[in-house]
Coordinates of N, CA and C and ligand atoms in Angstrom, one line a residue:
M282 N 125.6 112.9 81.8 CA 124.9 111.5 82.9 C 125.6 110.8 83.6
N283 N 125.2 110.6 84.5 CA 125.5 110.2 86.0 C 125.1 108.8 86.3
Q284 N 125.8 107.9 85.9 CA 125.1 106.1 86.2 C 125.0 106.0 88.4
I285 N 124.0 106.6 88.7 CA 123.5 105.4 90.1 C 123.8 104.1 90.4
Q286 N 124.6 103.2 91.2 CA 124.4 102.5 91.4 C 124.1 101.6 92.9
L287 N 123.1 101.0 93.2 CA 122.2 100.9 94.4 C 122.6 99.1 94.4
N288 N 123.7 99.4 96.4 CA 123.8 97.8 96.4 C 122.3 97.4 97.8
I289 N 121.9 96.2 97.8 CA 121.3 95.9 98.5 C 122.2 94.5 99.2
C290 N 122.0 94.6 100.6 CA 122.5 94.1 101.6 C 121.6 92.8 102.1
L291 N 122.0 91.6 102.2 CA 120.7 90.4 102.6 C 122.1 89.7 103.4
T292 N 121.7 88.9 104.8 CA 122.2 88.4 105.4 C 122.0 86.9 104.9
S293 N 123.0 86.1 105.1 CA 122.4 84.5 104.8 C 122.9 83.9 105.8
Y294 N 122.1 83.4 106.1 CA 122.2 82.6 107.1 C 122.1 80.9 106.6
N295 N 123.6 79.6 107.5 CA 123.5 78.5 106.8 C 122.2 77.4 107.3
T296 N 121.7 78.0 108.7 CA 120.6 76.7 108.8 C 120.1 77.6 109.8
E297 N 118.9 77.4 110.4 CA 117.7 78.4 110.9 C 118.4 78.0 111.9
A298 N 118.9 77.0 112.5 CA 119.1 77.1 114.0 C 120.5 78.4 114.0
E299 N 120.6 78.9 113.0 CA 121.3 80.1 114.0 C 120.6 81.6 114.0
L300 N 119.4 81.2 114.0 CA 118.4 82.5 114.1 C 118.0 82.4 115.6
P301 N 117.4 83.8 116.2 CA 117.1 83.5 117.6 C 115.9 82.6 117.0
E302 N 115.5 82.0 118.7 CA 114.0 81.3 118.7 C 113.4 81.3 118.5
T303 N 112.9 83.3 118.3 CA 111.4 83.0 118.2 C 111.4 83.1 116.8
E304 N 112.1 83.5 115.4 CA 112.1 83.6 114.4 C 112.1 81.7 114.0
Q305 N 113.0 81.3 114.4 CA 113.1 79.7 113.8 C 111.7 79.4 114.1
K306 N 110.8 80.1 115.2 CA 109.5 79.3 115.7 C 108.8 79.8 113.9
L307 N 109.0 81.4 113.8 CA 108.2 82.1 113.0 C 108.7 81.3 111.0
M308 N 109.7 80.4 111.4 CA 109.6 79.9 109.6 C 109.2 78.3 109.6
A309 N 109.3 78.2 111.0 CA 108.3 76.7 110.8 C 106.5 77.1 111.0
A310 N 106.5 78.0 111.8 CA 105.0 78.8 111.4 C 104.5 78.8 110.2
A311 N 105.2 79.7 108.9 CA 105.3 79.8 107.3 C 105.5 78.8 106.9
R312 N 106.4 77.5 107.1 CA 105.3 76.3 106.6 C 104.3 75.5 106.9
Q313 N 103.9 75.3 108.2 CA 102.4 75.1 108.3 C 101.2 76.2 107.6
A314 N 101.9 77.2 107.4 CA 100.6 78.5 107.0 C 100.7 77.6 105.6
T315 N 101.3 76.8 104.8 CA 101.8 76.8 103.2 C 100.6 75.4 103.4
H316 N 100.7 74.6 104.2 CA 98.9 73.9 104.6 C 97.9 74.1 104.5
K317 N 98.0 75.5 104.9 CA 96.4 76.1 104.9 C 96.5 77.2 103.5
S318 N 96.9 76.8 102.9 CA 96.3 78.1 101.6 C 95.8 76.8 100.6
Y319 N 95.2 78.2 100.3 CA 94.1 78.3 99.2 C 94.2 78.4 97.6
A320 N 95.3 77.3 97.2 CA 95.9 78.0 95.6 C 95.7 76.2 94.9
P321 N 94.2 76.7 94.2 CA 94.0 75.3 93.4 C 94.0 75.5 92.1
Y322 N 94.5 76.7 91.9 CA 94.7 77.0 90.3 C 96.8 77.0 90.3
S323 N 96.8 77.6 91.2 CA 98.2 77.6 90.2 C 98.7 76.2 91.2
N324 N 98.4 75.3 92.0 CA 99.3 75.0 93.4 C 100.4 75.0 93.3
F325 N 100.3 76.4 94.3 CA 101.2 77.2 94.7 C 101.3 77.2 96.1
H326 N 101.5 76.6 96.7 CA 101.3 77.6 98.0 C 102.0 77.5 99.2
V327 N 101.5 79.1 99.2 CA 102.8 80.0 99.8 C 102.3 80.1 101.9
G328 N 103.1 80.8 102.4 CA 103.0 80.7 103.4 C 103.6 81.4 104.7
A329 N 103.1 82.3 104.8 CA 103.8 84.0 105.5 C 103.4 83.5 107.5
A330 N 104.3 84.3 107.7 CA 104.1 84.5 109.2 C 104.7 85.5 109.8
V331 N 103.5 86.3 110.1 CA 104.2 87.6 111.1 C 104.3 87.3 112.4
L332 N 105.9 88.0 113.0 CA 106.1 88.6 114.7 C 105.7 89.3 115.1
L333 N 104.8 89.8 116.2 CA 104.4 91.2 116.5 C 105.7 91.4 118.0
E334 N 105.8 92.6 118.2 CA 106.3 92.8 119.4 C 106.1 92.5 120.7
D335 N 104.9 92.0 120.9 CA 104.4 90.9 122.0 C 104.7 89.5 121.8
G336 N 105.7 89.3 120.7 CA 105.3 87.3 120.3 C 105.2 87.0 120.3
T337 N 103.3 87.8 119.3 CA 102.4 86.6 119.0 C 102.8 86.2 117.4
V338 N 102.6 85.1 116.7 CA 102.8 85.2 115.2 C 101.2 84.5 114.8
F339 N 101.3 85.7 113.9 CA 99.9 85.6 113.1 C 100.3 84.9 111.6
T340 N 99.7 83.8 111.0 CA 100.4 83.4 109.5 C 98.5 83.3 108.7
A341 N 99.3 82.9 107.4 CA 97.9 82.9 106.6 C 99.3 82.4 105.6
G342 N 97.9 81.8 104.0 CA 98.7 81.2 103.3 C 97.7 82.1 102.2
N343 N 98.4 82.2 100.3 CA 97.7 82.4 99.6 C 96.2 82.3 98.9
Q344 N 95.3 83.0 99.1 CA 94.1 83.1 98.7 C 93.9 83.3 97.1
E345 N 93.3 82.2 96.4 CA 93.4 82.5 95.2 C 92.0 82.3 94.6
N346 N 91.5 82.6 93.6 CA 90.5 83.5 92.7 C 90.2 82.3 91.6
A347 N 88.4 81.8 91.5 CA 89.0 81.8 89.8 C 88.6 82.7 88.8
A348 N 88.3 84.5 89.6 CA 88.4 85.4 88.5 C 90.9 85.4 89.3
F349 N 91.2 85.2 88.5 CA 92.1 85.0 88.5 C 92.9 86.5 89.5
P350 N 92.7 87.2 88.8 CA 93.2 89.0 89.6 C 93.0 88.7 91.0
S351 N 91.9 88.4 91.3 CA 91.0 88.9 92.6 C 92.0 88.2 93.7
G352 N 92.5 86.7 93.7 CA 93.6 86.5 94.6 C 94.4 87.0 95.7
S353 N 94.7 87.4 96.5 CA 95.9 87.6 96.9 C 96.7 86.5 97.6
C354 N 98.4 87.3 98.0 CA 99.0 86.5 97.8 C 98.9 86.0 99.9
A355 N 100.0 85.6 100.3 CA 100.5 85.4 101.4 C 100.6 86.3 102.3
E356 N 101.7 87.1 101.7 CA 102.2 88.2 102.8 C 101.2 89.2 102.6
Q357 N 100.3 89.2 101.5 CA 99.2 90.1 101.6 C 98.3 90.1 102.7
S358 N 98.3 88.7 102.3 CA 96.9 88.0 103.3 C 97.0 88.3 104.9
V359 N 98.5 88.1 105.2 CA 98.7 88.3 106.7 C 98.8 89.7 107.4
I360 N 99.1 90.5 106.6 CA 99.6 91.8 106.9 C 98.4 92.7 106.9
Y361 N 97.5 92.2 106.4 CA 96.7 93.1 106.4 C 95.4 93.1 107.3
W362 N 95.3 91.1 107.5 CA 94.7 90.8 108.6 C 95.5 91.7 109.9
V363 N 97.1 91.2 110.3 CA 97.5 92.2 111.3 C 97.5 93.6 111.5
G364 N 96.9 94.2 110.7 CA 96.7 95.9 110.0 C 95.7 96.2 110.5
A365 N 94.4 95.1 110.3 CA 93.1 95.4 110.8 C 93.5 95.5 112.3
N366 N 94.2 94.2 112.8 CA 92.7 93.5 113.9 C 94.4 94.0 115.3
Y367 N 95.5 94.7 114.5 CA 96.3 94.7 115.6 C 97.0 96.1 115.5
P368 N 96.8 97.3 114.8 CA 96.7 98.4 114.6 C 97.8 99.0 115.5
N369 N 98.2 98.5 116.6 CA 98.9 99.8 117.1 C 100.3 98.6 117.6
Q370 N 100.5 97.3 117.5 CA 101.4 96.5 117.8 C 102.4 96.6 116.8
Q371 N 103.7 96.5 117.1 CA 105.2 96.7 116.4 C 104.9 95.4 115.7
I372 N 104.9 95.2 114.2 CA 105.4 94.1 113.2 C 107.0 94.4 113.6
K373 N 107.3 92.8 114.2 CA 109.2 92.4 114.1 C 109.1 92.0 112.7
A374 N 108.9 91.0 112.1 CA 109.0 90.2 111.5 C 108.5 89.6 110.8
I375 N 108.8 89.3 109.6 CA 107.8 88.3 108.7 C 109.1 87.6 107.8
A376 N 108.1 86.1 107.7 CA 108.9 84.9 107.1 C 108.1 84.8 105.8
V377 N 108.6 84.0 105.0 CA 108.1 83.3 103.8 C 108.8 82.3 103.0
V378 N 107.4 80.5 102.8 CA 108.0 79.6 102.4 C 107.2 79.3 101.7
A379 N 107.3 78.9 100.2 CA 106.4 78.4 98.5 C 106.3 76.4 99.8
R380 N 105.3 76.1 98.8 CA 105.0 74.6 98.8 C 104.6 73.5 97.4
P381 N 105.4 73.8 96.4 CA 104.5 74.0 94.8 C 104.1 72.1 95.0
G382 N 103.0 72.4 95.3 CA 101.8 71.0 94.9 C 101.7 70.5 95.9
E383 N 100.8 69.1 95.5 CA 100.4 68.1 96.4 C 101.3 66.8 96.6
A384 N 101.6 66.4 96.1 CA 102.1 65.6 95.4 C 103.7 64.7 96.4
R385 N 104.2 65.9 97.4 CA 104.8 65.8 97.9 C 105.0 67.3 99.4
P386 N 104.4 67.2 100.0 CA 103.7 67.7 101.3 C 104.8 68.3 102.2
D387 N 105.9 67.7 102.1 CA 106.8 68.0 102.8 C 108.3 68.6 102.1
E388 N 108.2 69.3 101.1 CA 108.9 69.7 99.9 C 108.7 71.2 99.8
Y389 N 109.3 71.5 100.3 CA 109.7 73.4 100.7 C 110.5 74.2 99.4
K390 N 109.9 75.2 99.2 CA 110.6 75.8 98.3 C 111.2 77.0 98.3
P391 N 112.2 78.1 97.8 CA 112.2 80.2 98.6 C 111.3 80.3 97.8
V392 N 110.8 81.5 98.4 CA 110.3 82.6 97.9 C 110.2 83.4 97.8
S393 N 110.4 85.3 97.0 CA 110.7 86.2 97.8 C 109.4 87.1 97.2
P394 N 108.9 87.7 98.1 CA 107.9 88.7 98.1 C 107.7 89.2 96.4
C395 N 106.7 88.8 95.6 CA 106.3 90.0 94.7 C 106.6 91.5 95.0
G396 N 106.4 92.2 93.9 CA 106.2 93.8 94.0 C 105.1 94.1 94.9
A397 N 103.9 93.2 94.6 CA 103.1 93.8 95.2 C 103.1 93.7 96.6
C398 N 103.9 92.9 97.0 CA 103.8 92.4 98.4 C 104.4 93.3 99.0
R399 N 105.7 93.5 98.3 CA 106.4 94.4 99.0 C 106.2 95.9 100.0
Q400 N 105.3 96.0 97.9 CA 105.0 97.6 98.4 C 103.4 97.6 99.7
S401 N 103.2 96.7 99.9 CA 102.0 96.2 100.8 C 102.7 96.6 102.2
L402 N 104.2 95.6 101.8 CA 104.6 95.3 103.0 C 105.2 96.5 104.1
L403 N 105.8 97.7 102.9 CA 106.5 98.8 102.7 C 105.5 99.9 103.9
E404 N 104.2 99.6 103.0 CA 103.1 100.4 103.9 C 103.2 100.3 105.5
Y405 N 103.5 99.4 106.1 CA 103.4 99.1 107.5 C 104.8 99.3 108.0
E406 N 105.4 99.0 107.1 CA 106.8 99.2 107.9 C 107.2 100.8 107.9
H407 N 106.7 101.9 106.9 CA 106.9 103.5 106.7 C 105.6 103.8 108.5
R408 N 105.0 102.9 108.1 CA 103.8 103.9 109.2 C 104.4 103.0 110.4
Q409 N 104.8 102.0 110.7 CA 105.6 102.0 112.6 C 106.9 102.9 112.7
Q410 N 107.3 102.9 111.6 CA 108.4 103.8 111.9 C 110.1 103.2 112.6
E411 N 109.4 101.8 112.6 CA 110.8 100.1 112.6 C 110.8 99.4 111.1
P412 N 111.8 98.9 111.2 CA 112.3 98.2 110.3 C 111.3 97.3 110.5
I413 N 111.4 95.9 108.9 CA 110.2 94.8 109.7 C 111.3 93.7 108.8
R414 N 112.4 92.9 109.8 CA 112.7 91.6 108.7 C 111.9 90.8 108.7
L415 N 112.5 90.3 106.8 CA 112.1 89.3 106.3 C 112.7 88.2 106.0
L416 N 113.0 87.2 106.4 CA 112.9 85.7 106.7 C 112.6 85.2 105.0
M417 N 113.3 84.7 104.4 CA 113.3 84.4 103.1 C 114.0 82.5 103.0
M418 N 113.1 81.9 103.0 CA 113.6 80.3 103.1 C 115.0 79.8 102.0
Q419 N 116.5 79.5 102.2 CA 117.1 78.7 101.2 C 116.9 77.4 101.0
P420 N 117.4 77.0 99.7 CA 116.8 75.1 99.0 C 117.6 74.8 100.2
N421 N 118.5 74.5 100.5 CA 119.7 73.7 101.0 C 119.6 73.9 102.6
G422 N 118.4 75.1 103.3 CA 118.1 74.2 104.9 C 118.4 75.8 105.4
G423 N 119.3 76.7 104.6 CA 119.3 78.4 105.3 C 118.4 79.2 105.3
V424 N 118.8 80.6 105.5 CA 118.3 81.4 105.3 C 118.3 82.9 104.6
V425 N 117.4 83.6 104.1 CA 118.3 84.8 103.4 C 117.7 85.5 104.5
V426 N 118.0 87.0 105.2 CA 117.4 87.5 105.7 C 117.7 89.2 105.2
S427 N 116.3 89.7 104.2 CA 116.8 91.3 104.2 C 116.4 92.4 106.0
E428 N 117.0 93.1 106.3 CA 117.5 93.8 107.8 C 115.7 95.0 107.5
S429 N 115.3 95.0 106.4 CA 113.7 96.1 105.7 C 113.3 95.5 105.0
I430 N 112.4 96.1 104.8 CA 111.4 96.1 103.3 C 112.1 96.9 102.7
S431 N 112.6 98.4 102.9 CA 112.8 99.2 102.1 C 114.0 98.3 101.7
N432 N 114.5 98.3 101.9 CA 116.0 97.7 101.2 C 115.6 97.0 99.9
L433 N 114.2 96.6 99.8 CA 114.2 95.2 98.7 C 113.7 96.2 97.9
L434 N 113.4 97.9 98.1 CA 112.4 98.8 97.4 C 113.3 99.5 97.4
P435 N 114.2 100.0 97.2 CA 115.4 101.0 97.1 C 115.0 102.1 96.4
V436 N 114.1 102.3 95.1 CA 113.9 103.1 94.8 C 112.3 103.3 95.0
K437 N 111.4 104.0 96.0 CA 110.4 102.8 96.1 C 109.1 104.5 96.4
F438 N 108.2 104.1 96.6 CA 107.1 105.7 96.7 C 106.2 105.0 97.9
D439 N 106.2 106.1 99.1 CA 105.5 105.7 100.1 C 104.9 106.8 100.8
A440 N 104.3 107.0 101.7 CA 103.9 108.2 102.1 C 104.2 109.5 102.5
D441 N 105.8 109.6 102.4 CA 106.5 110.8 102.4 C 106.4 111.6 101.2
D442 N 105.7 111.1 99.8 CA 106.1 111.6 98.2 C 104.2 111.9 98.3
L443 N 103.7 111.3 99.1 CA 102.1 111.9 98.8 C 101.7 113.7 99.3
R444 N 103.4 113.9 100.5 CA 103.0 114.9 100.6 C 103.5 116.4 100.0
G445 N 103.1 117.3 100.2 CA 103.7 118.8 98.9 C 104.7 119.5 98.9
Ligands
LIG109 N1 102.6 83.7 95.9 C1 101.9 84.5 97.6 O1 101.6 84.6 97.6 N2 103.5 85.0 97.2 C2 104.4 85.5 96.6 O2 105.2 86.3 97.0 C3 104.2 85.5 95.3 C4 103.2 84.6 94.4 C5 100.9 83.3 94.9 C6 99.7 84.1 94.4 C7 99.5 83.0 93.6 O3 98.4 82.7 94.4 C8 100.8 81.7 93.2 O4 101.4 82.4 94.5 C9 101.4 81.6 92.6 O5 101.5 82.8 91.6

């Protein structure tokens, strides 16, 4: 028996000011998107913002449903919209932020994409054959960055596995 140990490397920035300007704006856009989320059931408002190669930014918040499993996370909402409307644009980065509750409208919280969102994001990274940077807000005003989606899904399933 052998054990295989996997290491995941993330980059930690103490402040958002250390990021390139485009990504600072992306973080701000993700925060803004939490205010457009539809989360009446969980009251957990997630915002995701995608940066395309031409500099365009698109955002979405999570979209919940009375039939709970029918809802959509913020990351999936925005990535599927971008995939559907800009299939030929490369996706450079995605930023994700959460905001729990309405009581403190300016209080943001870190969130990292759930497993299903990682799989959804991985599809687009594989499709474009270029990494997508994932920016996750930290509680102290910093940011943690994964240089790719596959970095967060090291033992992954993608289109290559479908080939015989
Ligand atoms: N949620 C997201 O939008 N993204 C995540 O990565 C984690 C969870 C949403 C789903 C649901 O609407 C709410 O947060 C509570 O789970």
